[in-house]
Every structure is written in structure tokens, then in C-alpha cells.
PDB file of C-alpha atoms in Angstrom:
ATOM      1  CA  UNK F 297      21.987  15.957 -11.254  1.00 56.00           C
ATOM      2  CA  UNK F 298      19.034  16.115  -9.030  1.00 63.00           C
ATOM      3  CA  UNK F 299      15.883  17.949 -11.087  1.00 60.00           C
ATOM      4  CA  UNK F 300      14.177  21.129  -9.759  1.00 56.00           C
ATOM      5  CA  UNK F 301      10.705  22.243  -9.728  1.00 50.00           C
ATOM      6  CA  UNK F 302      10.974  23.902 -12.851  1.00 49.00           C
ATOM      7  CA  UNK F 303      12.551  21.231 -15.057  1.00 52.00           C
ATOM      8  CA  UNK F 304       9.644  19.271 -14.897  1.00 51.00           C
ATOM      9  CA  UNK F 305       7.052  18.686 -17.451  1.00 47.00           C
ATOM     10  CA  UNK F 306       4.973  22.014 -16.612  1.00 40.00           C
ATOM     11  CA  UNK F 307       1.690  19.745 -17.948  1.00 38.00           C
ATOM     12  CA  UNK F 308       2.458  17.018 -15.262  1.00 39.00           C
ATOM     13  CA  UNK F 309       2.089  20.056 -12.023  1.00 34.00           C
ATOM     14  CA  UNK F 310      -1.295  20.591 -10.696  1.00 32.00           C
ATOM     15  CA  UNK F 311      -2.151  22.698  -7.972  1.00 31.00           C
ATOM     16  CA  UNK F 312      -3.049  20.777  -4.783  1.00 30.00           C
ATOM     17  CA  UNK F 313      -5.864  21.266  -2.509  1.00 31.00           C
ATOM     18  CA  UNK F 314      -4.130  21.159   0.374  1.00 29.00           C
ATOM     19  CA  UNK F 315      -6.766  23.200   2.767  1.00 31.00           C
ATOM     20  CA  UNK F 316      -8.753  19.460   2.909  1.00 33.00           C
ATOM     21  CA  UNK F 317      -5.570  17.525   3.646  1.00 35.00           C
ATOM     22  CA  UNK F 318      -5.928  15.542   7.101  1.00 37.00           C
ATOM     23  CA  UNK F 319      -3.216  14.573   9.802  1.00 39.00           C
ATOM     24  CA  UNK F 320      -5.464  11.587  11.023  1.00 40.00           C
ATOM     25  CA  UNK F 321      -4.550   8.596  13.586  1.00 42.00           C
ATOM     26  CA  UNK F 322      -3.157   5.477  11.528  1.00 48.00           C
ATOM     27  CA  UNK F 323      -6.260   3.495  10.100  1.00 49.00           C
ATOM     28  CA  UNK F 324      -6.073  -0.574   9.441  1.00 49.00           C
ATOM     29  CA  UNK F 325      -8.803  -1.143   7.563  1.00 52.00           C
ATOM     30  CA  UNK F 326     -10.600  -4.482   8.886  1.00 60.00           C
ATOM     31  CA  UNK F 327     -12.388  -4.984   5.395  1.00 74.00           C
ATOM     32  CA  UNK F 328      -9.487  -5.590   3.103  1.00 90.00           C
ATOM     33  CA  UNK F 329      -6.606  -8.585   3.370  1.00 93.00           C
ATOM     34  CA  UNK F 330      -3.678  -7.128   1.549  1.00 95.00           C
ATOM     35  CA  UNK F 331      -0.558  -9.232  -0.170  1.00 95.00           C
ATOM     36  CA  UNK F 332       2.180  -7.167  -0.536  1.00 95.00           C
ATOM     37  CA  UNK F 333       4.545  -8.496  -3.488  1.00 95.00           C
ATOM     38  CA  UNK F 334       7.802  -7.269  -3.920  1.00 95.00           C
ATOM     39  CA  UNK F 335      10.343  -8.424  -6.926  1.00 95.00           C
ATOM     40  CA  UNK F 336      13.710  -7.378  -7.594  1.00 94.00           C
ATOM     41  CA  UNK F 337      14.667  -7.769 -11.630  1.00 96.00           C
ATOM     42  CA  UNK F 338      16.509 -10.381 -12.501  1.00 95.00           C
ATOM     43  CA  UNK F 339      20.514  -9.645 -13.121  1.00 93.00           C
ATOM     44  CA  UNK F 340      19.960 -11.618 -16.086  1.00 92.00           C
ATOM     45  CA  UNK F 341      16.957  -8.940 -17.512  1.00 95.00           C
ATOM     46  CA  UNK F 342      16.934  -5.684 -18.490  1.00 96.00           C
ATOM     47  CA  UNK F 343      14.187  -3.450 -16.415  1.00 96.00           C
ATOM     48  CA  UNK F 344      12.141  -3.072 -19.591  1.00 97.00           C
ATOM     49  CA  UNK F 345      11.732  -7.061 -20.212  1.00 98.00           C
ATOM     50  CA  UNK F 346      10.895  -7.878 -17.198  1.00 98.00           C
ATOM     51  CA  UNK F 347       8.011  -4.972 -16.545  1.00 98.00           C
ATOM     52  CA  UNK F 348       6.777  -6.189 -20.018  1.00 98.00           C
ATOM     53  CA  UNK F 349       6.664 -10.194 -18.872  1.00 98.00           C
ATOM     54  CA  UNK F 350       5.370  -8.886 -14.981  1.00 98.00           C
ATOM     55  CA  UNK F 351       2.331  -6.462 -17.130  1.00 98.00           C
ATOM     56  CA  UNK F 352       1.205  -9.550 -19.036  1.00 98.00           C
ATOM     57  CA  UNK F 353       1.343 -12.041 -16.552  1.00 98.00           C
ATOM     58  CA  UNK F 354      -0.734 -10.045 -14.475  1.00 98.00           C
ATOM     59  CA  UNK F 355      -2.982  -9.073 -17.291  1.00 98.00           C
ATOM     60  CA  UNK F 356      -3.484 -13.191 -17.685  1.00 98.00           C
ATOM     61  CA  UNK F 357      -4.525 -13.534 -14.107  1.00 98.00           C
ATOM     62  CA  UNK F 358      -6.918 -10.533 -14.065  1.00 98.00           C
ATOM     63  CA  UNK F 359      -9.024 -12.138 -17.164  1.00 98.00           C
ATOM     64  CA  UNK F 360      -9.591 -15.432 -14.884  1.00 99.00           C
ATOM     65  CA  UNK F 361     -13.027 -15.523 -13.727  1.00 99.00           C
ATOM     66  CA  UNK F 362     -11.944 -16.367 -10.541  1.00 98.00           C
ATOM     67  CA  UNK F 363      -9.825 -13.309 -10.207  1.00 98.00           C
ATOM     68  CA  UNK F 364     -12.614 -11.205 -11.287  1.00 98.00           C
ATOM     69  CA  UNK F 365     -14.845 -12.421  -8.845  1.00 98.00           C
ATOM     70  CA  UNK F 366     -12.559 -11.925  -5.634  1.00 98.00           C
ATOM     71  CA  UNK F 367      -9.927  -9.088  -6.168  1.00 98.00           C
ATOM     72  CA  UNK F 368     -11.053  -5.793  -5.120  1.00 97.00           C
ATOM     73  CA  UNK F 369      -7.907  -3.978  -6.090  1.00 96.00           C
ATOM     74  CA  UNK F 370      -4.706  -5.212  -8.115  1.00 98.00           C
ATOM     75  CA  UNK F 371      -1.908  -2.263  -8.471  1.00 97.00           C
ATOM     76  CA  UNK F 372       1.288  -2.674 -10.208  1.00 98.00           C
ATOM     77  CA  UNK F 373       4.054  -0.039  -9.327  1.00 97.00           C
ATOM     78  CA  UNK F 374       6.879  -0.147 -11.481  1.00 97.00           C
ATOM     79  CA  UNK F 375       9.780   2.404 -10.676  1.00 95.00           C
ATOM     80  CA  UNK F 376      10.694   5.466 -12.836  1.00 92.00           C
ATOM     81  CA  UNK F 377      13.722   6.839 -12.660  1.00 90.00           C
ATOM     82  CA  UNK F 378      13.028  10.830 -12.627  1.00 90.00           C
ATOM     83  CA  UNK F 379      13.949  11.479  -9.283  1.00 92.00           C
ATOM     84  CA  UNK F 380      16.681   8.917  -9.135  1.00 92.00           C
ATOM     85  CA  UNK F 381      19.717  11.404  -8.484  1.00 93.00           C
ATOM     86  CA  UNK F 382      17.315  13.781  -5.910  1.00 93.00           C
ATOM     87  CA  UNK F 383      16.916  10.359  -3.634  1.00 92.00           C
ATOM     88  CA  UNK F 384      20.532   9.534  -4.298  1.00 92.00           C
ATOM     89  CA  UNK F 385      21.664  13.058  -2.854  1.00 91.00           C
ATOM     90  CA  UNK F 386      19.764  12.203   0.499  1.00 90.00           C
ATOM     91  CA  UNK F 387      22.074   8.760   0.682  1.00 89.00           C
ATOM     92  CA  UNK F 388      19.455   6.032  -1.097  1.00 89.00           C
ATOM     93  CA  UNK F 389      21.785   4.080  -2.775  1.00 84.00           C
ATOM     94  CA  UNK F 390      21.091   2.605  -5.922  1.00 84.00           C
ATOM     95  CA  UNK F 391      20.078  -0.451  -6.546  1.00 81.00           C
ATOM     96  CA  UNK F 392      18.400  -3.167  -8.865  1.00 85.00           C
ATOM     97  CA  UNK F 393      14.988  -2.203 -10.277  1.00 92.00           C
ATOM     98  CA  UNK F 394      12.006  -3.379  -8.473  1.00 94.00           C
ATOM     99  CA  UNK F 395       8.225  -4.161  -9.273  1.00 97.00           C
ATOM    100  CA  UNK F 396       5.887  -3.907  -6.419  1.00 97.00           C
ATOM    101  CA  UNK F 397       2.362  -5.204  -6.475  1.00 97.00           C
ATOM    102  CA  UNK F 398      -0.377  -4.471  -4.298  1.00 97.00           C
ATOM    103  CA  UNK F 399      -3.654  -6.972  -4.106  1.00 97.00           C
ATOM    104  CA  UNK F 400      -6.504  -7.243  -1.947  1.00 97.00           C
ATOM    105  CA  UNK F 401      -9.612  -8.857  -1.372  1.00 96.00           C
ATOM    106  CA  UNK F 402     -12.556  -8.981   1.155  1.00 95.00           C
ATOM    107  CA  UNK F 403     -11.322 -12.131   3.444  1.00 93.00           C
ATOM    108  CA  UNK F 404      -8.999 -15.001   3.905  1.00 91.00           C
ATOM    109  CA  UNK F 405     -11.740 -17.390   2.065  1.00 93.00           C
ATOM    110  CA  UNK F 406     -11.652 -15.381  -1.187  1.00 95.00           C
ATOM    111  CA  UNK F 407      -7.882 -15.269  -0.785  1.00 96.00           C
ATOM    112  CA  UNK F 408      -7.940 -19.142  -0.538  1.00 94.00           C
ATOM    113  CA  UNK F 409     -10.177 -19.200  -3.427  1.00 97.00           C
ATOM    114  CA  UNK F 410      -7.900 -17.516  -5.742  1.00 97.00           C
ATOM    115  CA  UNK F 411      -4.843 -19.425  -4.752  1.00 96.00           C
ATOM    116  CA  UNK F 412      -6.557 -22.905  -4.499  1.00 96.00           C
ATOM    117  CA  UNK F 413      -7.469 -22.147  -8.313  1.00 98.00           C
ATOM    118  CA  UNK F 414      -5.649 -24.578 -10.667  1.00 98.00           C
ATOM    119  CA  UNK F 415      -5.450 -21.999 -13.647  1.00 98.00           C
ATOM    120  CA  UNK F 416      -4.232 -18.948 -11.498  1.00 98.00           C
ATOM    121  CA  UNK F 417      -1.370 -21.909  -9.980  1.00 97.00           C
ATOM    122  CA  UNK F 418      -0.560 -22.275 -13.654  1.00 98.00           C
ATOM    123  CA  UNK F 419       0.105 -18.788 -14.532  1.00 98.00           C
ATOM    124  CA  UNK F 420       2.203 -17.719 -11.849  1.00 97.00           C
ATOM    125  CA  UNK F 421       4.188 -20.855 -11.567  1.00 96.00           C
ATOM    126  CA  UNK F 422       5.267 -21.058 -15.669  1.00 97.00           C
ATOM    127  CA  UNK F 423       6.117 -17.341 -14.830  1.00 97.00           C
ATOM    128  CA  UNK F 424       8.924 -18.362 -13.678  1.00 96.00           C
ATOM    129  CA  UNK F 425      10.486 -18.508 -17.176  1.00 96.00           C
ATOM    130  CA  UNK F 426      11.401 -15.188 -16.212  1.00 97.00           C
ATOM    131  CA  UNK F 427      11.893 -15.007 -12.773  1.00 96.00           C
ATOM    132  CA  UNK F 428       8.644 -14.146 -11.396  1.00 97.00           C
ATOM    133  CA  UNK F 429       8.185 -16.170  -8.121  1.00 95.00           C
ATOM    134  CA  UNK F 430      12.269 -16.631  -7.021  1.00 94.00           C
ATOM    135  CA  UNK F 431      12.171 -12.357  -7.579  1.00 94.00           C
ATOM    136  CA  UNK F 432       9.683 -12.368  -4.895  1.00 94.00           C
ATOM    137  CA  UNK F 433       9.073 -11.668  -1.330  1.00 92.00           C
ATOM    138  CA  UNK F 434       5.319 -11.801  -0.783  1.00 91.00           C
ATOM    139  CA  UNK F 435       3.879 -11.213   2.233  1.00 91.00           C
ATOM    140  CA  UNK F 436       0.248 -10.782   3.743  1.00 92.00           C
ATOM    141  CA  UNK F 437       0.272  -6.915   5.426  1.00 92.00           C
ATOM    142  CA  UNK F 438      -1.812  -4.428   7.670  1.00 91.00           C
ATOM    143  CA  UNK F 439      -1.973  -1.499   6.352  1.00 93.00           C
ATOM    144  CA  UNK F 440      -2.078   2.049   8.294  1.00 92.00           C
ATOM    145  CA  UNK F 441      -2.898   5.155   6.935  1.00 92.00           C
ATOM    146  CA  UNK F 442      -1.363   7.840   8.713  1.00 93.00           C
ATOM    147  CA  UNK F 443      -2.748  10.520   5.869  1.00 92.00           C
ATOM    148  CA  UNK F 444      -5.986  10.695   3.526  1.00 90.00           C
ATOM    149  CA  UNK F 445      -7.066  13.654   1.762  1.00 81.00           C
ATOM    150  CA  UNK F 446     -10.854  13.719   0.719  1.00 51.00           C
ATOM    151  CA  UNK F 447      -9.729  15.700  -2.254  1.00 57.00           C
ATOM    152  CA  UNK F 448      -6.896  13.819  -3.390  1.00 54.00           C
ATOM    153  CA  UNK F 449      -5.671  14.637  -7.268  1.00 57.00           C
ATOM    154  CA  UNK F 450      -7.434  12.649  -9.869  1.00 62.00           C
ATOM    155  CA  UNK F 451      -4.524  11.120 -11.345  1.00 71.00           C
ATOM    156  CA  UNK F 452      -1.708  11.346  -8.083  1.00 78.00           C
ATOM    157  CA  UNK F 453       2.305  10.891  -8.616  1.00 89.00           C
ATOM    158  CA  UNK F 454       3.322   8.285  -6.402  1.00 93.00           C
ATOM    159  CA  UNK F 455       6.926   7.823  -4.442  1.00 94.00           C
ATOM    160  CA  UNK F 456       7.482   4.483  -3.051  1.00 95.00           C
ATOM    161  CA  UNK F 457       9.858   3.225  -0.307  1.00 94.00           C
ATOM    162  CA  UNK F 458      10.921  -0.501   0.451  1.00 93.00           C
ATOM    163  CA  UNK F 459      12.857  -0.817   3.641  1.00 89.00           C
ATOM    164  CA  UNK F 460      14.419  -4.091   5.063  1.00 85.00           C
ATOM    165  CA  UNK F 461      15.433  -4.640   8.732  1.00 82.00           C
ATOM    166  CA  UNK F 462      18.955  -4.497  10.046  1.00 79.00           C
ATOM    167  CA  UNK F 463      20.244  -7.691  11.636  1.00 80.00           C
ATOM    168  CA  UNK F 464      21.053  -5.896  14.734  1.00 81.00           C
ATOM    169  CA  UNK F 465      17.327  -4.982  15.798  1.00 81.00           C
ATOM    170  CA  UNK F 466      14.957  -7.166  16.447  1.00 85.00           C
ATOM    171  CA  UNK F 467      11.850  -7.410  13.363  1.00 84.00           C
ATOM    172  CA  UNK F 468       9.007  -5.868  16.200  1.00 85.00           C
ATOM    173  CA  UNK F 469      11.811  -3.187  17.850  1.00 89.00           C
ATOM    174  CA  UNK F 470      12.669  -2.075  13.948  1.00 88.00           C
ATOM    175  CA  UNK F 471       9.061  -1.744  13.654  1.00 89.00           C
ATOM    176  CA  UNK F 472       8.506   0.516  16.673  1.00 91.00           C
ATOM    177  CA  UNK F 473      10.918   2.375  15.643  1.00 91.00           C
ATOM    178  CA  UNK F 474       9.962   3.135  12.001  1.00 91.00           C
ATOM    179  CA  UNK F 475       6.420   4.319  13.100  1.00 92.00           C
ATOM    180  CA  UNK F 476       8.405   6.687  15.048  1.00 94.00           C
ATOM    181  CA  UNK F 477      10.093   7.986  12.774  1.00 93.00           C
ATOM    182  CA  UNK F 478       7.136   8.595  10.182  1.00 94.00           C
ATOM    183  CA  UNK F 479       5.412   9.908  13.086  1.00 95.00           C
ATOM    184  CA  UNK F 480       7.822  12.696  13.382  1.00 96.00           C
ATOM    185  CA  UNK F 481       8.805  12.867   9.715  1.00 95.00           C
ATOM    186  CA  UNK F 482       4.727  13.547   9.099  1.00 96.00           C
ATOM    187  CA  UNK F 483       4.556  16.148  11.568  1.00 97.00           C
ATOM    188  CA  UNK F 484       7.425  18.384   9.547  1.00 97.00           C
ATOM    189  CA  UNK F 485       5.442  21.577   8.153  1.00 97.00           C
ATOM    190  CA  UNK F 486       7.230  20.457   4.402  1.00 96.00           C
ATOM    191  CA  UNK F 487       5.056  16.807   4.612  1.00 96.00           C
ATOM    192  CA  UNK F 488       1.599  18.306   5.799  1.00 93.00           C
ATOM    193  CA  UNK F 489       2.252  20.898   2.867  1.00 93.00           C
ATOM    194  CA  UNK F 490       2.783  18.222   0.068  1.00 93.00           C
ATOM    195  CA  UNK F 491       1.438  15.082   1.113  1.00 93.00           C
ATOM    196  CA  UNK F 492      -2.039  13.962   0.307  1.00 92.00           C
ATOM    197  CA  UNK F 493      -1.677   9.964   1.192  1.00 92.00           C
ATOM    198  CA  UNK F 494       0.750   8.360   3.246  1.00 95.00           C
ATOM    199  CA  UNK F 495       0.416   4.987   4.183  1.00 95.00           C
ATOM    200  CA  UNK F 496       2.350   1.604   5.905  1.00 94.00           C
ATOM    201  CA  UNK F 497       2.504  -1.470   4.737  1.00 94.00           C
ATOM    202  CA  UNK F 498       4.248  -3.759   7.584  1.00 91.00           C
ATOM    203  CA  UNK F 499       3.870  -7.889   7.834  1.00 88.00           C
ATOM    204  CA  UNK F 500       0.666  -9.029   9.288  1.00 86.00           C
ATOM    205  CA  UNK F 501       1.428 -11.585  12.205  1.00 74.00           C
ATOM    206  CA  UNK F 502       0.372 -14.763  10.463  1.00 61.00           C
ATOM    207  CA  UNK F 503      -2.283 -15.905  12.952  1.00 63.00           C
ATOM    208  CA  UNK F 504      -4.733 -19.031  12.392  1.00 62.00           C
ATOM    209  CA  UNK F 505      -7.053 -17.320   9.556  1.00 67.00           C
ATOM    210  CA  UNK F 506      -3.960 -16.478   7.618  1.00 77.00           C
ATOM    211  CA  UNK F 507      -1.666 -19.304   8.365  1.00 80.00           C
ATOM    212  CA  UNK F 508      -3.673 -21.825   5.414  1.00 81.00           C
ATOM    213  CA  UNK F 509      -3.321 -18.982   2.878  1.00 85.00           C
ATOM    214  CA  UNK F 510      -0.010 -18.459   3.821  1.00 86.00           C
ATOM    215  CA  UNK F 511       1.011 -22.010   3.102  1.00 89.00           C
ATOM    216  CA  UNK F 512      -0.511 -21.580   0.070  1.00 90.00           C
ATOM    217  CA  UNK F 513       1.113 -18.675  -1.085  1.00 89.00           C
ATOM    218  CA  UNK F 514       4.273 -20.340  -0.529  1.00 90.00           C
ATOM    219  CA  UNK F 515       3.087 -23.754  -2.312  1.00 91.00           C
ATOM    220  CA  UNK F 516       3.353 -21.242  -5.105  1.00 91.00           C
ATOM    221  CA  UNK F 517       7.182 -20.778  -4.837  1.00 89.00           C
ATOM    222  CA  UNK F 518       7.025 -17.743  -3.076  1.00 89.00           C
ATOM    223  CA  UNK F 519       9.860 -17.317  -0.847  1.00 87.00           C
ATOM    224  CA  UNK F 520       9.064 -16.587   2.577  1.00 81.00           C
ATOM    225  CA  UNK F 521       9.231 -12.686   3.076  1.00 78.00           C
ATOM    226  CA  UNK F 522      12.699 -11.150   4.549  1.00 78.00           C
ATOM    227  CA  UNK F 523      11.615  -8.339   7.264  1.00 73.00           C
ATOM    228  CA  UNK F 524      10.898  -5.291   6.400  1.00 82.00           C
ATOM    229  CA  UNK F 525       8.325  -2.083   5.364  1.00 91.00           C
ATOM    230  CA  UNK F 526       6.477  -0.572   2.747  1.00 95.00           C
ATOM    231  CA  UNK F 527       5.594   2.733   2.038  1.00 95.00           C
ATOM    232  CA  UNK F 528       3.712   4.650  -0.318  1.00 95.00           C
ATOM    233  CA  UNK F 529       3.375   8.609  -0.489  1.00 94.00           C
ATOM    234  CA  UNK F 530       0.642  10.378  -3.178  1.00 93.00           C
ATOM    235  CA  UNK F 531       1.068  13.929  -3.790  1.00 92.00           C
ATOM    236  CA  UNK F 532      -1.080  15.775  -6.785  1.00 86.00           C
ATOM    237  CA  UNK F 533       2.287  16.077  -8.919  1.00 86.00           C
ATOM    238  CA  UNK F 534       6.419  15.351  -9.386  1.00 86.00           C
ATOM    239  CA  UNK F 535       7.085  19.134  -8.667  1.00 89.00           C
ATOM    240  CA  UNK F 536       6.062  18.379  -5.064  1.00 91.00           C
ATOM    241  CA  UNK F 537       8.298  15.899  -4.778  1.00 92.00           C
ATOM    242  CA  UNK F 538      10.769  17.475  -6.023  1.00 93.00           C
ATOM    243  CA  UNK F 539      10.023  20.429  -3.159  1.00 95.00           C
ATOM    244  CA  UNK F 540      10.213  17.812  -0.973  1.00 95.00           C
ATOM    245  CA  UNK F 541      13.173  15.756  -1.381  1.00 94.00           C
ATOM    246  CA  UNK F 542      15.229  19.278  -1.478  1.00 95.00           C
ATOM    247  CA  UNK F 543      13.850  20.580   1.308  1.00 97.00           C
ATOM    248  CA  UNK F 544      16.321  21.207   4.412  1.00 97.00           C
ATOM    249  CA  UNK F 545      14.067  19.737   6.915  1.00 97.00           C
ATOM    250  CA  UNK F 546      13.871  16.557   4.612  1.00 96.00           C
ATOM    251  CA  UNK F 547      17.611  15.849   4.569  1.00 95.00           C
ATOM    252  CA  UNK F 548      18.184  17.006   8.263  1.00 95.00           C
ATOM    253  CA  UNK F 549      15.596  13.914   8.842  1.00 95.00           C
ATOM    254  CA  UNK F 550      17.060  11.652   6.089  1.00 93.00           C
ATOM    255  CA  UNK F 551      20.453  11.843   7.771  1.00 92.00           C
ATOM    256  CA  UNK F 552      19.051  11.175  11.312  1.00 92.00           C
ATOM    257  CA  UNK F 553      17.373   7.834   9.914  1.00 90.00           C
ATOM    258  CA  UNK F 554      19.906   6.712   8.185  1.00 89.00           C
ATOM    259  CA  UNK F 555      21.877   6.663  11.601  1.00 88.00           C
ATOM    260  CA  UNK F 556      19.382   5.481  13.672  1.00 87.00           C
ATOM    261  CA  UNK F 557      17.834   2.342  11.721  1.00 85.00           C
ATOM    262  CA  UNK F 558      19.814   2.457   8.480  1.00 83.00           C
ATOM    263  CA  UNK F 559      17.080   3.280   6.377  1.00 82.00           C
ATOM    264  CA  UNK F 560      19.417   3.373   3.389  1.00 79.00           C
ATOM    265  CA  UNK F 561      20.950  -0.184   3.933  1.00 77.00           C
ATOM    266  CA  UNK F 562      19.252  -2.606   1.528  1.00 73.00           C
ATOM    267  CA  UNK F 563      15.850  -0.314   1.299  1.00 83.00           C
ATOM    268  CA  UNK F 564      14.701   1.020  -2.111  1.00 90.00           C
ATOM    269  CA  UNK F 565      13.031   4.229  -2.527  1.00 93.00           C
ATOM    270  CA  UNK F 566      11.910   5.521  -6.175  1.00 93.00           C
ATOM    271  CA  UNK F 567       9.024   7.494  -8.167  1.00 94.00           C
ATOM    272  CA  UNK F 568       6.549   4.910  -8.530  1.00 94.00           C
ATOM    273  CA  UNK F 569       4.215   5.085 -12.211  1.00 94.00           C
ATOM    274  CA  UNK F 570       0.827   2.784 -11.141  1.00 94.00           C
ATOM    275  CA  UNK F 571      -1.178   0.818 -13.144  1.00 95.00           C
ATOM    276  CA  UNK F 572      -4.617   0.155 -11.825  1.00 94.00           C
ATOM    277  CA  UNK F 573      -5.467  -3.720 -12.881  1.00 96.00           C
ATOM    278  CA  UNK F 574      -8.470  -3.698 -10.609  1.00 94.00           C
ATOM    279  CA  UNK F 575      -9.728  -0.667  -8.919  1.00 86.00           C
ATOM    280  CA  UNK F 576     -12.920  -0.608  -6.632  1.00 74.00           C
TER     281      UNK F 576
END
């Protein structure tokens, strides 16, 4: 059954400061080139072995000098499954686990750096033993922020949605219209309440600066990403998610999605726990 508000851990609710939360234009940051990484668990693995074999792997590349030197951030995002039945009763259907990863450095050349290093080839390659490249659709992605609060919560609960485009629209049409649709699911009074973060995650086009890294991601077994979005919501706690998810406005928009781009159709949407393997 789908939790309420006050079946939640009471120590895991914290009182947001929503008075400094900001409806702002959508920001790409110019800084930062992003890889997106998402991997499905194998059939053949449980959830548990698989997050343990993904953690260490990634703990293996992180101690690489060369790592150290060019990664600005590294998240891992593994799925919980506390709100599982609330996102089933809006019409996500369930499906297999999933890992995302988020990773980012200052350019293309430290990008190049990392993959063009012979230990870091090593790592990710032997992983997979269990399933670590053929799980994964990695792509290089600009990233809008449509929300940023400059008091987010110290320690944020994150919800995470992976959504893959219909064969009946076109990859730049599907686009269009999902930045509609967060447009107008953002300006709901229940989203500017709870939401302190909200941002996009959609395929960069893979021009001449990215096209050599590119190659070289997929030199890596990578499979070639299938189209598709990612999106990631902080709010200060579960509760508010929890608010959210039950709210009437929410599942009056839910339902419209689902019709107009079928959201629901081979997308992925789950509580997200983070673990921050570089942060700066």
C-alpha cells in the first residue's frame, strides 16, 4: 500500500525552507561535461549483488590517480524501494532495478584523459563479470536546471525518473514535448511547495568536441544510448514526497502524460539513496 506522511521515519522529516526556493529559467551549465550512465540489473543478479559489484567498481576507479585528477563529481544513485507502491498508484509500472551514475568533469580533454587511461579501460571492461558495460546506456548530456534553492537541505531525499522515447515520436519532437510538460508540471502550486532541485538530463548532440570521446566511450563496450530523459527531483525529506505523489494535482498531471507521451511505457521512476564518490 502506498505510505503516508506519517508512516515515515519521523527522524528522516525536516522542515524545508521553502521562502528561498526559486522558479528560475533552465540553466546548462557551460563548465561541466556530464556522462549520464544508466544500468538495468542483470536478470541473472539479485539487486543487492549487483549494487555491491557497481559500489566497488566505482570505488576502484575513484582511487586512480587519473580519476582524481579530472572528475569533479561522481554520484551513484541506486533505487530504494519506499515509495514503490505510491509511484505504482500513479501508473509507473514496475520494473527491473536500475543504477544510475552521474560523472562530470571540466572539458572534453579531461574526459579523453580518463578514458584513454589503460588502468581505468581495465576496470570497467573486467566489470563485465557482472554485467557492468552490456547493463549500460551511457550517454554524454546537457543538463538544465529548471529549480535551485540557495538553501537546499544538507542531506536532500532524492526521486529519480528515467524516461525512454516512444517509437511513434520523433527523439527532438519527444523532447519538446517533455520540457513542456515539466514546464507545466513545475508551475503546479504542490511542486513550488516541495521542490528544492529539479533538473534535466537529455542527450547532448554529439558534435566534433564530443564525437572522439564518444568513440571512446563506446571502445569501452558501452552500448550506444537508446533515446530518452533523465530526471532528478531533491526535496529536504521522504514526507514531501510522499505529499507529493498523493496530491490530486499530481495524478490529474500523471494521467495526462501518460496519454500524451507515454511517460509510463519503458520509463523508471523510484526514490533514489546517493552516494557522493566525488563531490566538488
Amino acid at each position: 500500500m502506498p505510505l503516508r506522511p506519517e508512516q515515515l521515519d519521523k527522524g528522516a522529516t525536516r522542515p524545508l525552507n521553502r521562502t528561498s526556493t526559486s522558479l528560475m529559467p533552465a540553466s546548462n551549465p557551460k563548465d561541466r561535461v556530464t556522462v549520464i550512465s544508466i544500468r538495468e540489473v542483470p536478470p541473472h543478479l539479485s539487486k543487492e549483488a549487483f549494487e555491491t559489484n557497481v559500489r566497488a567498481l566505482a570505488d576502484s576507479l575513484m582511487a586512480l590517480p587519473v580519476c582524481k585528477k579530472n572528475f569533479l563529481r561522481y554520484d551513484l544513485i541506486f533505487q530504494t524501494p519506499s515509495l514503490d507502491a505510491n509511484l505504482r498508484a500513479l501508473g509507473f509500472l514496475e520494473s527491473r532495478p536500475h543504477v544510475l551514475s552521474i560523472a562530470e568533469c571540466e572539458s572534453s580533454d579531461h574526459w579523453a584523459e580518463i578514458l584513454a587511461d589503460p588502468e581505468f579501460a581495465r576496470i570497467v571492461t573486467e566489470g563485465e563479470k557482472f554485467g557492468f558495460c552490456s547493463s549500460a546506456r551511457a550517454f554524454f548530456a546537457d543538463v538544465a536546471t529548471k529549480i535551485d534553492s540557495s538553501a537546499a537541505a544538507v542531506d536532500p531525499t532524492c526521486l529519480f525518473a528515467v524516461f525512454k522515447a516512444p517509437t511513434r515520436l520523433p527523439q527532438q519532437e519527444y523532447f519538446q514535448k517533455l520540457d513542456e510538460l515539466v514546464d507545466r508540471a513545475l508551475a503546479l502550486p504542490i511542486c513550488k511547495k516541495v521542490f528544492s532541485k529539479y533538473s534535466m538530463h537529455l542527450p547532448s548532440n554529439v558534435d566534433m568536441n564530443l564525437q572522439n570521446i564518444d568513440s571512446m566511450l563506446r571502445a569501452l563496450d558501452l552500448p550506444a544510448p537508446e533515446p530518452g530523459a533523465v530526471f532528478i527531483t531533491e526535496v529536504s525529506s521522504s514526507g514531501d514526497l510522499v505529499e507529493l505523489l498523493a496530491h490530486p494535482d499530481i495524478q490529474k498531471f500523471a494521467m495526462e502524460a501518460m496519454h500524451e507521451i507515454e511517460i509510463h511505457v519503458n520509463g523508471v521512476a523510484s526514490l533514489g539513496n546517493v552516494e557522493a564518490k566525488v563531490k566538488s
